[in-house]
Short mmCIF file of C-alpha atoms in Angstrom, two decimals:
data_model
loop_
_atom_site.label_atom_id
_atom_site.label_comp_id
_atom_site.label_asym_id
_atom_site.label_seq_id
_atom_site.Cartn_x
_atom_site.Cartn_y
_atom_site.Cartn_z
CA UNK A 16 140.74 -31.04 249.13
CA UNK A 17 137.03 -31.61 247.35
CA UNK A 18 135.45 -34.51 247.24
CA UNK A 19 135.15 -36.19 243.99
CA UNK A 20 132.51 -38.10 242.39
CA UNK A 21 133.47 -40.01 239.24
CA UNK A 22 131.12 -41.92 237.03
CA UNK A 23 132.59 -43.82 234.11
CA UNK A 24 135.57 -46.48 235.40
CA UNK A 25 135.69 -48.09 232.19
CA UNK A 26 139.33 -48.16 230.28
CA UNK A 27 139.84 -44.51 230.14
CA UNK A 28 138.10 -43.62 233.89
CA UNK A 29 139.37 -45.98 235.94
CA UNK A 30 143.38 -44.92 235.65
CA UNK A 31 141.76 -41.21 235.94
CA UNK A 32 139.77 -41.99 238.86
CA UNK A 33 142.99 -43.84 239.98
CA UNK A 34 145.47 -40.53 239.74
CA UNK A 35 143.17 -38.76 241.88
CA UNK A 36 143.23 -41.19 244.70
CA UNK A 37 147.12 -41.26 244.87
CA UNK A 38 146.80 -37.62 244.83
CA UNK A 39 145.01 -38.18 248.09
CA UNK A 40 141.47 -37.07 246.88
CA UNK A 41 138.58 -38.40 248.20
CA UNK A 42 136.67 -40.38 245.60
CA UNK A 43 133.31 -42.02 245.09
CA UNK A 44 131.75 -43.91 242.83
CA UNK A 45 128.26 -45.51 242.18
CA UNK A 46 127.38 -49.45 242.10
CA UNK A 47 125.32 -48.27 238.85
CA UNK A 48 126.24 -50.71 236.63
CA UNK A 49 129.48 -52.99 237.21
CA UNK A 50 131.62 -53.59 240.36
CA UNK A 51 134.28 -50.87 240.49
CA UNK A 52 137.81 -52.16 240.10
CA UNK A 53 139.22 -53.63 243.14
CA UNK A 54 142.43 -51.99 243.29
CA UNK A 55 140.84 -48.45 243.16
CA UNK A 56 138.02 -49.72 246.45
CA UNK A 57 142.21 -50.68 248.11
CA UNK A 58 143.20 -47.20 247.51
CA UNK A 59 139.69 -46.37 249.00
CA UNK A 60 137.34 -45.65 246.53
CA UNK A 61 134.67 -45.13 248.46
CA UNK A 62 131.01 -46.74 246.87
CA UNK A 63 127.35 -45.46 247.38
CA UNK A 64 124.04 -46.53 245.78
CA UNK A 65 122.64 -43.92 242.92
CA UNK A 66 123.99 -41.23 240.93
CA UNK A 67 122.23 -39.04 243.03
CA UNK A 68 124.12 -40.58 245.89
CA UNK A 69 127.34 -39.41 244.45
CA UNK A 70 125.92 -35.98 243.65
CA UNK A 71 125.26 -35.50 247.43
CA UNK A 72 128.69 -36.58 248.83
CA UNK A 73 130.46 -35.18 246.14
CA UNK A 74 131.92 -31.47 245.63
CA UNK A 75 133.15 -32.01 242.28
CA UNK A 76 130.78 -34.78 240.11
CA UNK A 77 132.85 -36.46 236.91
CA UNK A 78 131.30 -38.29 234.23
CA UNK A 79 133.17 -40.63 231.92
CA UNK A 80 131.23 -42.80 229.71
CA UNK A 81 130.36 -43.74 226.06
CA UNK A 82 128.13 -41.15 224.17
CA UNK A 83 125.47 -38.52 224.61
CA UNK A 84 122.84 -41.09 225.70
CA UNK A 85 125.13 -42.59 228.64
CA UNK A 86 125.62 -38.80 230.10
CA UNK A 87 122.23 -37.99 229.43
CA UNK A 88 121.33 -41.29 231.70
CA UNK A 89 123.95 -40.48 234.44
CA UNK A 90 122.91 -36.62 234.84
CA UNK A 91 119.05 -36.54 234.19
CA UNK A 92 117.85 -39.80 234.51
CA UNK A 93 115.97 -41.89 237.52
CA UNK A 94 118.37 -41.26 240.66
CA UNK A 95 120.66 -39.27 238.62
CA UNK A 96 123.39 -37.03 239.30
CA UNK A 97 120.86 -33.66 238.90
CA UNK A 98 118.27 -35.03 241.84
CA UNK A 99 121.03 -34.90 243.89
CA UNK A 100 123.00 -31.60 243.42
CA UNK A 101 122.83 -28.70 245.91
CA UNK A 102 123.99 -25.43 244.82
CA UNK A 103 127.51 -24.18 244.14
CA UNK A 104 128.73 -28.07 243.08
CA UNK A 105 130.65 -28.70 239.54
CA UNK A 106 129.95 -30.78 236.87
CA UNK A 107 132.08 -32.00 234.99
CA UNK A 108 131.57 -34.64 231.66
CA UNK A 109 135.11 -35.86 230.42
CA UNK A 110 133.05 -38.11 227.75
CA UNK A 111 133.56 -37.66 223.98
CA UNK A 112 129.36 -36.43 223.18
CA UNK A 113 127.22 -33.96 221.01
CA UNK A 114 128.55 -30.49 221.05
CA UNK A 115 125.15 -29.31 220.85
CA UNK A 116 123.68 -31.50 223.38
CA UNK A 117 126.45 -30.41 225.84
CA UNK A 118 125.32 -27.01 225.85
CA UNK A 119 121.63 -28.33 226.71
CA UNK A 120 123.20 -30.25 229.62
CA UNK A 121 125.19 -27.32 230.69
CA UNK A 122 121.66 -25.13 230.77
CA UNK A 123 120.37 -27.41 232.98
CA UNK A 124 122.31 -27.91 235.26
CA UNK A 125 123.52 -23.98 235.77
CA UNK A 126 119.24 -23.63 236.55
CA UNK A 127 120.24 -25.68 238.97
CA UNK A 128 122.83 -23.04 240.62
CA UNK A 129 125.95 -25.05 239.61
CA UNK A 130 128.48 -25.24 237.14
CA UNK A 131 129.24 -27.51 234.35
CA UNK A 132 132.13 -28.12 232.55
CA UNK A 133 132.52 -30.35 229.28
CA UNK A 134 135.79 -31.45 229.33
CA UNK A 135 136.88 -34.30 227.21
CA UNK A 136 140.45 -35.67 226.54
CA UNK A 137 142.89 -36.96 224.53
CA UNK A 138 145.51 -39.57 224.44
CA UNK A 139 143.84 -43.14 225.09
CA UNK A 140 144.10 -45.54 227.46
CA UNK A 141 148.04 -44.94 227.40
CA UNK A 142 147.77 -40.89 228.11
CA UNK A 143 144.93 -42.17 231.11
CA UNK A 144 147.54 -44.26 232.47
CA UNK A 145 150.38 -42.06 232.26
CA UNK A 146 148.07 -38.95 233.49
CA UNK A 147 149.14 -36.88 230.60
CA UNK A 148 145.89 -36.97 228.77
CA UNK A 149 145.28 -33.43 227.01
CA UNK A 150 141.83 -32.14 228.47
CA UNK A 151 139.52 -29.81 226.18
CA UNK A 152 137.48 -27.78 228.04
CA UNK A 153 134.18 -25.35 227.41
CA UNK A 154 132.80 -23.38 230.67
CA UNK A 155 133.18 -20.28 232.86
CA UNK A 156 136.91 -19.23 233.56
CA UNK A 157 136.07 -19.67 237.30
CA UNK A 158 134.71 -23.20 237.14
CA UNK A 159 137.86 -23.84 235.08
CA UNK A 160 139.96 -22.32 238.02
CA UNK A 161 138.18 -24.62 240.30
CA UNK A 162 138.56 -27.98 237.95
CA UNK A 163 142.38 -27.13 236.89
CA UNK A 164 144.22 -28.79 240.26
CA UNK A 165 141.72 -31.95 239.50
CA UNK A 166 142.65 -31.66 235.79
CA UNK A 167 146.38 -31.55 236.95
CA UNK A 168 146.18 -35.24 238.58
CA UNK A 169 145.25 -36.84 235.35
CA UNK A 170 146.47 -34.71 232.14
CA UNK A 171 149.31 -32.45 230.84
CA UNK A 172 148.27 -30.23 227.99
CA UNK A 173 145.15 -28.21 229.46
CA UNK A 174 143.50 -25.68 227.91
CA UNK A 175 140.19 -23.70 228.15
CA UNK A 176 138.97 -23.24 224.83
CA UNK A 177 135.67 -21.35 225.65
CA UNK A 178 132.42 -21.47 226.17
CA UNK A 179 130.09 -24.84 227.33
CA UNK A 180 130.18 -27.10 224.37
CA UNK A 181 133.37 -25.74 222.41
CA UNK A 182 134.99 -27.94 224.45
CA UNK A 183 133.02 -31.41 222.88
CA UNK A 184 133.86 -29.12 219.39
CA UNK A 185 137.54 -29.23 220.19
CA UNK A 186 137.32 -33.01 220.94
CA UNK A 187 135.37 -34.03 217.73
CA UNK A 188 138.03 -31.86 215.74
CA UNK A 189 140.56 -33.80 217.31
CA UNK A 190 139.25 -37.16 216.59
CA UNK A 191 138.74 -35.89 212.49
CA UNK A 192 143.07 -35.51 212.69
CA UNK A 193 143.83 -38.91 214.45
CA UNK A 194 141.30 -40.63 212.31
CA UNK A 195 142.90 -39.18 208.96
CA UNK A 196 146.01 -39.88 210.32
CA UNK A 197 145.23 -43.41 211.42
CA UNK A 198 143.99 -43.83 207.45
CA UNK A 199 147.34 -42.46 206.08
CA UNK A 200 149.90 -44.45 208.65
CA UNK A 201 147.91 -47.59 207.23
CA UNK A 202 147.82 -46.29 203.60
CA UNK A 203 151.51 -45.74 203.92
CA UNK A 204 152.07 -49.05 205.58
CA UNK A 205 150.21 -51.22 203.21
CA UNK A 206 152.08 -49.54 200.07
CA UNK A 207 155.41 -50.31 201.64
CA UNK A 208 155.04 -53.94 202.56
CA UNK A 209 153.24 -54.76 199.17
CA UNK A 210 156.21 -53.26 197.59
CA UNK A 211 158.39 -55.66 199.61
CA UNK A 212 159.76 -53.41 202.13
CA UNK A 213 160.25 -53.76 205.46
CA UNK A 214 157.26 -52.05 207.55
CA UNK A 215 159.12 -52.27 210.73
CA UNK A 216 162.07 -50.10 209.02
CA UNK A 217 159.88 -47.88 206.46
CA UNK A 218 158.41 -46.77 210.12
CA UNK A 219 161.27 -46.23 212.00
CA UNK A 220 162.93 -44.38 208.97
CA UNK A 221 159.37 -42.18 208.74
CA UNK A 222 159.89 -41.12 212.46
CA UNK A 223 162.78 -39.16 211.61
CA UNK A 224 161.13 -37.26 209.03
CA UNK A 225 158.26 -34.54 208.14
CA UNK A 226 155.93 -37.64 208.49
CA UNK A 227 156.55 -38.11 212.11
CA UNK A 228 153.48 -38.47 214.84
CA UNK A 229 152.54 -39.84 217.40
CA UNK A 230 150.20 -41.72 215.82
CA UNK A 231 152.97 -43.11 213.32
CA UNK A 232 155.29 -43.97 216.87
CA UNK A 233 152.30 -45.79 218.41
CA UNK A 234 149.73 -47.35 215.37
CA UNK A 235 152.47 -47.62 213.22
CA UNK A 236 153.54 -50.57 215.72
CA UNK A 237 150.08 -51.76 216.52
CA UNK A 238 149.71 -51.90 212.71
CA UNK A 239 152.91 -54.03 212.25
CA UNK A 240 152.87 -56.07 215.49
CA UNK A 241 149.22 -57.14 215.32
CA UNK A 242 148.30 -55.37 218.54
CA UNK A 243 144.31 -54.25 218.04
CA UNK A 244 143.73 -54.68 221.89
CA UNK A 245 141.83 -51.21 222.75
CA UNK A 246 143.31 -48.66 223.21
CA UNK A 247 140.47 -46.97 221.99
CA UNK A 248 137.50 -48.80 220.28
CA UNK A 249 136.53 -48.61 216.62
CA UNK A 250 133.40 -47.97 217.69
CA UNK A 251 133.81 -45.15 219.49
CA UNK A 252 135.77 -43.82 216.85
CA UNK A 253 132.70 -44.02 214.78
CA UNK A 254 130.45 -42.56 217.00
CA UNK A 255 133.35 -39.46 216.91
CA UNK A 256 132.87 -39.22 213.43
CA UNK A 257 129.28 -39.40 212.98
CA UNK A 258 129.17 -36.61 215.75
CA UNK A 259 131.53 -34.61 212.94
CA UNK A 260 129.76 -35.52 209.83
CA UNK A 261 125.91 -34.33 211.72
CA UNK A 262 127.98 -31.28 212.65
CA UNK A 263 129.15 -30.56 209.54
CA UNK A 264 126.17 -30.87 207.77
CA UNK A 265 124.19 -28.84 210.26
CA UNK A 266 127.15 -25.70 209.39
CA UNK A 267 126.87 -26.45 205.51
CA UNK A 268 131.02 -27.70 205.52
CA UNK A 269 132.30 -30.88 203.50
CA UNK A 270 134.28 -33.24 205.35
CA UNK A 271 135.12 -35.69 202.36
CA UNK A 272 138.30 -37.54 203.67
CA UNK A 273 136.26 -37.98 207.56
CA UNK A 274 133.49 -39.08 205.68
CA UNK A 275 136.32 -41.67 203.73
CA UNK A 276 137.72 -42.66 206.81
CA UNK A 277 134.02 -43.32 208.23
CA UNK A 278 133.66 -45.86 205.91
CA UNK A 279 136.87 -47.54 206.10
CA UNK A 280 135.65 -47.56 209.88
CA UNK A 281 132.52 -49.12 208.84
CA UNK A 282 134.09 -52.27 207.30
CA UNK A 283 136.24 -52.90 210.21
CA UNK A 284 132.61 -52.88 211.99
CA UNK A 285 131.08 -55.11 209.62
CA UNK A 286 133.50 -58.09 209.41
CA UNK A 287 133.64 -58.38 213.12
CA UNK A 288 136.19 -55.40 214.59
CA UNK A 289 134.12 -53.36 216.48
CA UNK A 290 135.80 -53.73 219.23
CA UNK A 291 139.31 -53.50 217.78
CA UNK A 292 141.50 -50.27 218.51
CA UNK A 293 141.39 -47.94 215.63
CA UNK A 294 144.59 -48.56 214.44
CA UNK A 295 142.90 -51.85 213.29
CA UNK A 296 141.65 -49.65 210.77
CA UNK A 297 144.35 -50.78 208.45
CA UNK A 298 142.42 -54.16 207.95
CA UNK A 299 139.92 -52.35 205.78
CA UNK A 300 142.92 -50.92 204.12
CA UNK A 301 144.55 -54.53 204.03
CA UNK A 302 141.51 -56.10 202.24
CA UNK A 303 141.04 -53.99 199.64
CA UNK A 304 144.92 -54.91 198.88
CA UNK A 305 144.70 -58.46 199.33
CA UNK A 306 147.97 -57.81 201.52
CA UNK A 307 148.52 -57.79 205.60
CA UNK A 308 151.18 -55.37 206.63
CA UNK A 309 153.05 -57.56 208.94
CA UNK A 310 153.68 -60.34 206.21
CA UNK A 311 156.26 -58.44 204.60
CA UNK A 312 158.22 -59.36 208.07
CA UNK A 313 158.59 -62.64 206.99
CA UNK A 314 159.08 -62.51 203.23
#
């Protein structure tokens, strides 16, 4: 079995990075920026000094973190992951980043006689956990090949979509639906209750319908139970969407309900939720109607 670097053990890396070591991979980390977590050094996550560090002891490097600045850091930067590649390793960056960018990454480090594969997922912290995140991924058939038994240990629904960077295009695509989506649960939600309904039934009623999702099952009950523990943050939600609105005006397409949903995002941001899960999107929704979905619980 390859080694396996992974940079990123944040919500969404550390399960991933987790899977693999059960799966009896070799992994290793660097002592970059935060102490990995302690039960992943007991299954023997092994730590070295550097990005470049990793890149040497690794066969297969993974990236996980924020946005297109973060990976830019990790790969390119002082002691990063490039200084230390030798030919025929893989990249791979699982992060949600710039389409474009991606494919600027995925130059450089191919000069550098390896491959690269953008690769980023679906499902939240509860797919990470669960290993049956749904992994997007741009690159060469053959580096695909090599990634898919890695892929295996942490997701379900895996598909190569093409080239380097269609991969990011498939992920910022998929965060336009769950966003909408997001915005019409809470629509729905907030209509209900004001009208005096139960929200807890109209959902559970909904779920047997047209209007069924996963997003209904699961942010439908963060919505109604109060839950806005990420999950997955608001503001990395926004940084999804800005990715979709620069995109779209680069290709000359309107995206007038993203841009909508943006904005409810916004004014999450800018009374304090930030750091909320998206579903707490509904607050936006909730102020604007002078009306909290879970009070029609107790009416």
């Amino acid at each position: 079995m390859e080694t396996i670097g992974f940079i990123g053990l944040g919500i969404m890396g550390a399960p991933m990075a987790g899977h693999l070591l059960d799966a009896g991979y070799a992994v290793v980390t660097s002592d970059h920026r935060s102490k990995p977590p302690s039960d992943l050094v007991a299954k023997g996550l092994k730590i070295v000094t550097g990005h470049n560090a990793v890149a040497k002891t690794a066969d297969i490097i993974i990236t996980m973190v924020p946005d297109t600045p973060q990976v830019a850091d990790v790969l390119f930067g002082e002691n990063g992951v490039a200084s230390g590649l030798s030919k025929g390793k893989l990249v791979i960056d699982m992060s949600s980043i710039s389409p474009i960018t991606t494919k600027e990454f995925a130059k450089k480090i191919n000069e550098l006689g390896c491959d690269y594969l953008d690769a980023p997922v679906s499902g939240g912290e509860v797919g990470a956990k669960a290993a049956s995140l749904t992994i997007m991924v741009g690159g060469e058939e053959k580096a695909f090949e090599r990634a898919k038994p890695v892929f295996e240990k942490m997701g379900k629904n895996i598909t190569l979509v093409g080239p380097n960077g269609v991969g990011q295009t498939t992920k910022v695509a998929n965060q336009i639906v769950v966003a909408l989506t997001i915005e019409a649960v809470g629509e729905a939600l907030v209509f209900a209750s004001k009208a005096g309904a139960d929200p807890a039934k109209v959902r559970q009623a909904l779920m047997g319908g047209l209007a069924a999702s996963r997003i209904l099952e699961v942010h439908g009950e963060r919505m109604i139970k109060r839950t806005f523990a990420p999950g997955f943050r608001i503001e990395l939600h926004q940084k999804d969407l800005n990715l979709a609105l620069e995109g779209a005006k680069s290709l000359g397409v309107a995206l007038p309900n993203t841009s909508t949903t943006q904005q409810l995002f916004n004014s999450c941001a800018a009374n304090g939720g930030a750091k909320e899960d998206h579903s707490a999107l509904v607050r936006a929704l909730e102020r604007m109607a002078g009306h909290e979905v879970a009070v029609a619980n107790s009416e």
